[in-house]
Amino acid sequence: MSMIMSQANLQTQVSFSLMGKVMDHAEAQNAELIRMLDQPQHPNLGHSIDVKA
């Protein structure tokens, strides 16, 4: 019984550790995506308007 509980405890600890790593990775990816979205795609776009008709 003790070994079964020990194995279950180990599985729980591994699961939580893995979940923490997955969450950290997802958070890093989200931060990179937000950083990329904040950068202008075309730095000169929208700075001037052609008013000649």
Coordinates of C-alpha atoms in Angstrom, one line a residue:
M1 CA 0.0 0.0 0.0
S2 CA 2.9 2.3 0.8
M3 CA 4.5 1.8 -2.6
I4 CA 1.2 2.5 -4.4
M5 CA 0.8 5.8 -2.5
S6 CA 4.4 6.7 -3.1
Q7 CA 4.0 6.1 -6.9
A8 CA 0.8 8.1 -6.9
N9 CA 2.5 10.9 -5.1
L10 CA 5.4 10.8 -7.6
Q11 CA 3.0 10.9 -10.5
T12 CA 1.2 13.9 -9.1
Q13 CA 4.4 15.7 -8.5
V14 CA 5.6 15.0 -12.1
S15 CA 2.3 16.1 -13.5
F16 CA 2.4 19.4 -11.6
S17 CA 6.0 20.0 -12.6
L18 CA 5.2 19.3 -16.2
M19 CA 2.1 21.5 -16.1
G20 CA 4.3 24.4 -14.6
K21 CA 6.8 24.0 -17.5
V22 CA 4.0 24.0 -20.1
M23 CA 2.5 27.1 -18.6
D24 CA 5.8 28.9 -18.5
H25 CA 6.4 28.0 -22.1
A26 CA 3.0 29.3 -23.1
E27 CA 3.5 32.5 -21.2
A28 CA 6.8 33.1 -23.0
Q29 CA 5.1 32.4 -26.4
N30 CA 2.3 34.9 -25.5
A31 CA 4.8 37.6 -24.5
E32 CA 6.7 37.1 -27.8
L33 CA 3.5 37.3 -29.8
I34 CA 2.4 40.5 -28.0
R35 CA 5.9 42.0 -28.6
M36 CA 5.6 41.1 -32.3
L37 CA 2.1 42.6 -32.6
D38 CA 3.3 45.9 -31.0
Q39 CA 5.9 46.4 -33.7
P40 CA 4.7 48.2 -36.8
Q41 CA 4.8 46.0 -39.9
H42 CA 5.5 48.9 -42.3
P43 CA 7.2 51.8 -40.5
N44 CA 6.5 54.3 -43.3
L45 CA 2.8 53.3 -43.7
G46 CA 0.3 56.0 -42.6
H47 CA 2.8 58.9 -42.3
S48 CA 1.7 60.7 -45.4
I49 CA -1.4 61.2 -47.4
D50 CA -1.5 61.7 -51.2
V51 CA -4.1 64.5 -51.7
K52 CA -3.5 65.0 -55.5
A53 CA -6.6 64.2 -57.6

